[in-house]
Coordinates of N, CA and C in Angstrom, one line a residue:
M1 N 0.8 -1.2 0.0 CA 0.0 0.0 0.0 C 0.9 1.2 0.0
S2 N 0.6 2.2 -0.9 CA 1.4 3.4 -1.0 C 1.0 4.4 0.0
I3 N 1.9 5.3 0.2 CA 1.6 6.4 1.2 C 0.5 7.3 0.7
M4 N 0.6 7.6 -0.6 CA -0.4 8.6 -1.2 C -1.8 8.0 -1.2
S5 N -2.0 6.7 -1.1 CA -3.3 6.1 -1.2 C -4.1 6.4 0.1
K6 N -3.4 6.9 1.2 CA -4.1 7.2 2.4 C -4.7 8.6 2.4
L7 N -4.4 9.4 1.4 CA -5.0 10.7 1.2 C -6.2 10.7 0.3
N8 N -7.1 11.7 0.6 CA -8.2 11.9 -0.3 C -7.9 13.0 -1.3
I9 N -7.6 12.5 -2.5 CA -7.2 13.4 -3.6 C -8.4 13.8 -4.4
V10 N -8.6 15.2 -4.6 CA -9.8 15.7 -5.3 C -9.4 16.6 -6.5
Q11 N -10.3 16.9 -7.3 CA -10.1 17.9 -8.4 C -9.9 19.3 -7.9
L12 N -9.0 20.1 -8.4 CA -8.8 21.4 -8.0 C -9.9 22.3 -8.5
K13 N -10.6 23.0 -7.5 CA -11.7 24.0 -7.9 C -11.3 25.3 -7.3
R14 N -11.1 26.3 -8.1 CA -10.8 27.6 -7.6 C -12.1 28.3 -7.3
P15 N -12.1 29.1 -6.2 CA -13.3 29.9 -5.9 C -13.6 30.9 -7.1
A16 N -14.9 31.0 -7.3 CA -15.3 31.9 -8.4 C -15.1 33.4 -8.0
K17 N -14.7 34.2 -8.9 CA -14.4 35.6 -8.7 C -15.8 36.3 -8.6
M18 N -15.8 37.4 -7.8 CA -17.1 38.2 -7.7 C -17.2 39.0 -9.0
T19 N -18.5 39.1 -9.4 CA -18.8 40.0 -10.6 C -18.5 41.4 -10.1
P20 N -18.3 42.4 -11.1 CA -18.2 43.8 -10.7 C -19.3 44.3 -9.8
Q21 N -20.5 43.8 -10.2 CA -21.7 44.2 -9.4 C -21.7 43.8 -8.0
E22 N -21.3 42.5 -7.8 CA -21.2 41.9 -6.4 C -20.1 42.7 -5.7
H23 N -19.0 43.0 -6.3 CA -17.9 43.7 -5.7 C -18.3 45.1 -5.2
R24 N -19.1 45.8 -6.1 CA -19.6 47.1 -5.7 C -20.6 47.0 -4.5
R25 N -21.4 46.0 -4.5 CA -22.3 45.8 -3.4 C -21.6 45.5 -2.1
A26 N -20.6 44.7 -2.1 CA -19.8 44.3 -0.9 C -19.1 45.6 -0.4
K27 N -18.6 46.4 -1.3 CA -17.9 47.6 -0.9 C -18.8 48.6 -0.2
L28 N -20.0 48.7 -0.7 CA -21.0 49.6 -0.1 C -21.5 49.1 1.2
V29 N -21.7 47.8 1.3 CA -22.2 47.2 2.5 C -21.1 47.3 3.6
A30 N -19.8 47.2 3.3 CA -18.8 47.4 4.3 C -18.8 48.9 4.8
K31 N -19.1 49.8 4.0 CA -19.2 51.2 4.4 C -20.4 51.5 5.2
L32 N -21.5 50.8 4.8 CA -22.8 51.0 5.6 C -22.6 50.3 7.0
V33 N -21.9 49.2 7.1 CA -21.7 48.6 8.4 C -20.9 49.6 9.3
E34 N -19.9 50.2 8.7 CA -19.1 51.2 9.4 C -20.0 52.3 9.9
Q35 N -20.9 52.8 9.0 CA -21.8 53.9 9.4 C -22.7 53.5 10.5
Q36 N -23.2 52.2 10.5 CA -24.1 51.7 11.5 C -23.4 51.6 12.8
E37 N -22.1 51.2 12.9 CA -21.4 51.2 14.1 C -21.2 52.6 14.6
M38 N -20.9 53.5 13.8 CA -20.8 54.9 14.2 C -22.1 55.5 14.7
A39 N -23.2 55.2 14.1 CA -24.5 55.6 14.6 C -24.8 55.0 15.9
Q40 N -24.6 53.7 16.1 CA -24.8 53.1 17.3 C -24.0 53.7 18.5
A41 N -22.8 54.0 18.2 CA -21.9 54.7 19.2 C -22.5 56.0 19.5
A42 N -23.0 56.8 18.5 CA -23.6 58.1 18.8 C -24.8 58.0 19.7
V43 N -25.6 56.9 19.4 CA -26.9 56.7 20.2 C -26.5 56.4 21.6
E44 N -25.4 55.6 21.8 CA -25.0 55.2 23.2 C -24.2 56.3 23.9
G45 N -23.8 57.4 23.1 CA -23.1 58.5 23.7 C -21.6 58.2 23.9
R46 N -21.0 57.3 23.1 CA -19.6 57.1 23.1 C -19.0 57.5 21.8
S47 N -17.7 57.6 21.8 CA -17.0 58.0 20.6 C -16.7 56.8 19.8
Y48 N -16.6 57.0 18.5 CA -16.3 55.9 17.6 C -15.0 56.2 16.8
S49 N -14.1 55.2 16.7 CA -12.9 55.3 15.9 C -12.6 54.0 15.2
A50 N -12.4 54.1 13.9 CA -12.1 53.0 13.1 C -10.6 52.9 13.0
T51 N -10.0 51.8 12.8 CA -8.6 51.6 12.6 C -8.3 51.0 11.3
K52 N -7.1 51.2 10.8 CA -6.6 50.6 9.6 C -5.2 50.2 9.8
R53 N -4.7 49.2 9.0 CA -3.4 48.8 9.1 C -2.5 49.6 8.1
A54 N -1.4 50.1 8.6 CA -0.5 50.9 7.7 C 1.0 50.5 8.0
W55 N 1.8 50.9 7.1 CA 3.3 50.7 7.3 C 3.9 51.9 8.0
A56 N 4.9 51.7 8.9 CA 5.6 52.7 9.5 C 7.0 52.2 9.8
R57 N 7.9 53.1 10.1 CA 9.3 52.8 10.5 C 9.5 52.8 12.0
D58 N 10.2 51.8 12.5 CA 10.5 51.7 13.9 C 11.7 52.5 14.2
E59 N 12.2 52.5 15.4 CA 13.4 53.3 15.8 C 14.7 52.8 15.1
N60 N 14.7 51.6 14.6 CA 15.9 51.1 13.8 C 15.8 51.3 12.3
G61 N 14.7 51.9 11.9 CA 14.5 52.1 10.5 C 13.8 51.0 9.7
N62 N 13.4 50.0 10.4 CA 12.7 48.8 9.7 C 11.2 49.1 9.5
R63 N 10.7 48.6 8.4 CA 9.3 48.8 8.2 C 8.5 47.8 9.0
V64 N 7.5 48.3 9.7 CA 6.6 47.4 10.5 C 5.1 47.8 10.3
R65 N 4.2 46.8 10.5 CA 2.8 47.1 10.3 C 2.3 47.7 11.7
V66 N 1.5 48.7 11.6 CA 1.0 49.3 12.8 C -0.5 49.6 12.6
Q67 N -1.3 49.8 13.6 CA -2.7 50.2 13.6 C -2.8 51.7 13.7
R68 N -3.4 52.3 12.7 CA -3.6 53.7 12.8 C -5.1 54.0 12.8
E69 N -5.5 55.2 13.3 CA -6.9 55.6 13.3 C -7.2 56.0 11.9
K70 N -8.4 55.6 11.4 CA -8.9 55.9 10.1 C -9.9 57.0 10.2
R71 N -9.8 58.0 9.4 CA -10.8 59.1 9.4 C -12.1 58.6 8.7
V72 N -13.2 58.7 9.4 CA -14.5 58.3 8.9 C -15.4 59.5 9.0
T73 N -16.0 59.9 8.0 CA -17.0 61.0 8.0 C -18.4 60.4 8.1
Q74 N -19.2 61.0 8.9 CA -20.6 60.5 9.1 C -21.5 61.0 7.9
W75 N -22.4 60.1 7.5 CA -23.2 60.4 6.3 C -24.5 61.1 6.7
W76 N -24.7 61.5 7.9 CA -25.9 62.2 8.4 C -25.6 63.5 9.0
F77 N -26.6 64.4 9.0 CA -26.4 65.7 9.5 C -27.8 66.2 10.0
P78 N -27.9 67.3 10.8 CA -29.2 67.8 11.3 C -30.0 68.3 10.1
D79 N -31.3 68.0 10.2 CA -32.2 68.4 9.1 C -32.5 69.9 9.1
G80 N -32.7 70.5 10.2 CA -32.9 71.9 10.3 C -34.4 72.2 10.4
T81 N -35.3 71.3 10.0 CA -36.7 71.6 10.1 C -37.2 71.4 11.5
T82 N -36.8 70.3 12.1 CA -37.2 70.0 13.5 C -36.0 69.7 14.3
P83 N -36.0 69.9 15.6 CA -34.8 69.8 16.4 C -34.1 68.4 16.3
D84 N -34.8 67.3 16.3 CA -34.2 66.0 16.3 C -34.0 65.3 14.9
A85 N -34.7 65.8 13.9 CA -34.6 65.2 12.6 C -33.2 65.3 12.0
L86 N -32.9 64.2 11.2 CA -31.6 64.1 10.6 C -31.9 63.8 9.1
T87 N -30.9 64.2 8.3 CA -30.9 63.8 6.9 C -29.7 62.9 6.7
M88 N -29.9 61.8 6.0 CA -28.8 60.9 5.7 C -28.6 60.7 4.2
V89 N -27.3 60.7 3.8 CA -27.0 60.5 2.4 C -26.2 59.2 2.3
V90 N -26.5 58.3 1.4 CA -25.8 57.1 1.1 C -24.7 57.4 0.0
R91 N -23.5 57.2 0.3 CA -22.4 57.6 -0.6 C -21.7 56.3 -1.2
Y92 N -21.4 56.4 -2.4 CA -20.5 55.4 -3.0 C -19.3 56.1 -3.4
G93 N -18.2 55.9 -2.7 CA -17.0 56.8 -2.9 C -17.3 58.1 -2.3
A94 N -17.2 59.2 -3.0 CA -17.5 60.5 -2.5 C -18.8 61.0 -3.0
K95 N -19.5 60.2 -3.9 CA -20.7 60.7 -4.6 C -21.9 60.1 -3.9
P96 N -23.0 60.9 -3.7 CA -24.2 60.4 -3.2 C -25.0 59.5 -4.2
V97 N -25.6 58.5 -3.7 CA -26.3 57.5 -4.6 C -27.7 58.0 -4.7
E98 N -28.3 58.0 -5.9 CA -29.7 58.4 -6.1 C -30.6 57.2 -5.7
L99 N -31.3 57.4 -4.5 CA -32.1 56.4 -4.0 C -33.5 56.2 -4.7
A100 N -34.0 57.3 -5.2 CA -35.2 57.3 -5.9 C -35.0 58.4 -7.0
K101 N -35.9 58.4 -8.0 CA -35.7 59.4 -9.1 C -35.6 60.8 -8.6
G102 N -34.4 61.4 -8.7 CA -34.2 62.8 -8.3 C -34.0 63.0 -6.8
R103 N -33.9 61.9 -6.0 CA -33.8 62.0 -4.6 C -32.5 61.3 -4.1
R104 N -31.7 61.9 -3.3 CA -30.5 61.4 -2.9 C -30.3 61.3 -1.4
A105 N -31.4 61.6 -0.6 CA -31.2 61.6 0.8 C -32.4 60.9 1.5
L106 N -32.2 60.5 2.7 CA -33.2 59.9 3.6 C -33.5 60.8 4.7
S107 N -34.7 60.9 5.1 CA -35.1 61.7 6.3 C -35.3 60.7 7.5
V108 N -34.6 61.0 8.5 CA -34.6 60.1 9.7 C -35.2 61.0 10.9
P109 N -36.2 60.4 11.6 CA -36.9 61.2 12.6 C -36.0 61.6 13.8
N110 N -35.1 60.7 14.2 CA -34.2 61.1 15.3 C -32.9 60.2 15.3
L111 N -32.0 60.5 16.1 CA -30.7 59.7 16.2 C -31.0 58.3 16.6
A112 N -31.9 58.0 17.4 CA -32.2 56.6 17.9 C -32.7 55.7 16.7
A113 N -33.3 56.3 15.7 CA -33.8 55.5 14.6 C -32.8 55.3 13.5
L114 N -31.7 56.0 13.6 CA -30.7 56.0 12.5 C -30.1 54.6 12.3
P115 N -29.7 53.8 13.4 CA -29.1 52.5 13.1 C -30.1 51.5 12.4
E116 N -31.4 51.6 12.7 CA -32.4 50.8 12.0 C -32.5 51.2 10.5
V117 N -32.5 52.5 10.2 CA -32.5 53.0 8.8 C -31.3 52.5 8.0
I118 N -30.2 52.5 8.6 CA -29.0 52.0 8.0 C -29.1 50.5 7.7
K119 N -29.6 49.8 8.7 CA -29.8 48.4 8.5 C -30.7 48.1 7.3
V120 N -31.8 48.8 7.2 CA -32.7 48.6 6.1 C -32.0 48.9 4.7
V121 N -31.3 50.0 4.7 CA -30.5 50.3 3.5 C -29.5 49.2 3.1
T122 N -28.9 48.7 4.1 CA -27.9 47.6 3.9 C -28.6 46.4 3.3
Q123 N -29.8 46.0 3.9 CA -30.5 44.9 3.3 C -30.9 45.2 1.9
A124 N -31.3 46.4 1.5 CA -31.7 46.7 0.2 C -30.5 46.6 -0.8
V125 N -29.3 47.0 -0.3 CA -28.1 46.8 -1.1 C -27.8 45.3 -1.3
I126 N -27.9 44.5 -0.3 CA -27.6 43.1 -0.4 C -28.6 42.5 -1.4
A127 N -29.8 42.9 -1.3 CA -30.9 42.3 -2.2 C -30.7 42.8 -3.7
G128 N -29.9 43.8 -3.9 CA -29.6 44.3 -5.3 C -30.5 45.4 -5.7
E129 N -31.3 46.0 -4.8 CA -32.3 47.0 -5.2 C -31.6 48.3 -5.6
L130 N -30.4 48.5 -5.2 CA -29.7 49.8 -5.6 C -28.6 49.6 -6.6
D131 N -28.6 48.4 -7.3 CA -27.5 48.2 -8.3 C -27.4 49.2 -9.4
A132 N -28.5 49.6 -9.9 CA -28.5 50.5 -11.0 C -28.0 51.9 -10.6
A133 N -28.4 52.3 -9.4 CA -28.0 53.6 -8.8 C -26.5 53.6 -8.5
I134 N -26.0 52.4 -8.0 CA -24.5 52.3 -7.7 C -23.8 52.3 -9.0
E135 N -24.3 51.6 -10.0 CA -23.6 51.6 -11.3 C -23.5 53.0 -11.9
A136 N -24.6 53.8 -11.8 CA -24.6 55.1 -12.3 C -23.6 56.0 -11.7
V137 N -23.4 55.8 -10.4 CA -22.4 56.6 -9.6 C -21.0 56.1 -9.9
A138 N -20.8 54.8 -10.0 CA -19.5 54.2 -10.2 C -18.9 54.4 -11.6
N139 N -19.8 54.4 -12.6 CA -19.4 54.5 -14.0 C -20.3 55.6 -14.6
P140 N -20.0 56.9 -14.4 CA -20.8 58.0 -15.0 C -20.6 57.9 -16.5
P141 N -21.6 58.4 -17.2 CA -21.5 58.4 -18.7 C -20.4 59.3 -19.1
K142 N -19.7 58.9 -20.2 CA -18.7 59.7 -20.7 C -19.3 60.8 -21.6
L143 N -18.7 62.0 -21.5 CA -19.2 63.1 -22.3 C -18.4 63.1 -23.7
K144 N -19.1 63.2 -24.7 CA -18.5 63.2 -26.0 C -18.2 64.7 -26.4
L145 N -17.0 64.9 -26.8 CA -16.5 66.2 -27.2 C -16.9 66.4 -28.7
P146 N -17.2 67.6 -29.1 CA -17.5 67.8 -30.5 C -16.3 67.6 -31.4
A147 N -16.5 67.0 -32.6 CA -15.3 66.8 -33.5 C -14.7 68.1 -33.9
K148 N -13.4 68.1 -34.1 CA -12.7 69.3 -34.6 C -13.1 69.5 -36.1
A149 N -13.3 70.8 -36.3 CA -13.6 71.2 -37.7 C -12.3 71.5 -38.5
G150 N -12.3 71.0 -39.7 CA -11.3 71.4 -40.6 C -10.0 70.9 -40.7

């Protein structure tokens, strides 16, 4: 009996790559989760800080991986019409996503309702309801320049 016969040998199957649409969804969901954590921290009255891994030099001049604080901007701001109301914008990159025809913002009654609103938006992104809007923001139409005369 050979040594290799003791092993279970199978066909190599590589994991399927994500489609560009799935990649954009995953990217937006990650940002929405970050916003939800920030909103939950604001509701609880504590500060929120996200970290990222970066390279830095130690005292000997060697490159080492360190944890640095990441700057995260919140996607909501006071509405101005009522004292507690907020307006939330869902962004893909730096651009706001059009959630409905001509509308790019959500109205939130108060800070306590914000985490639930973000959760609903996250579910909509996962379900693919905002794919066309994300596609429009991610790949804006190219402007055609007029042809040169003469």
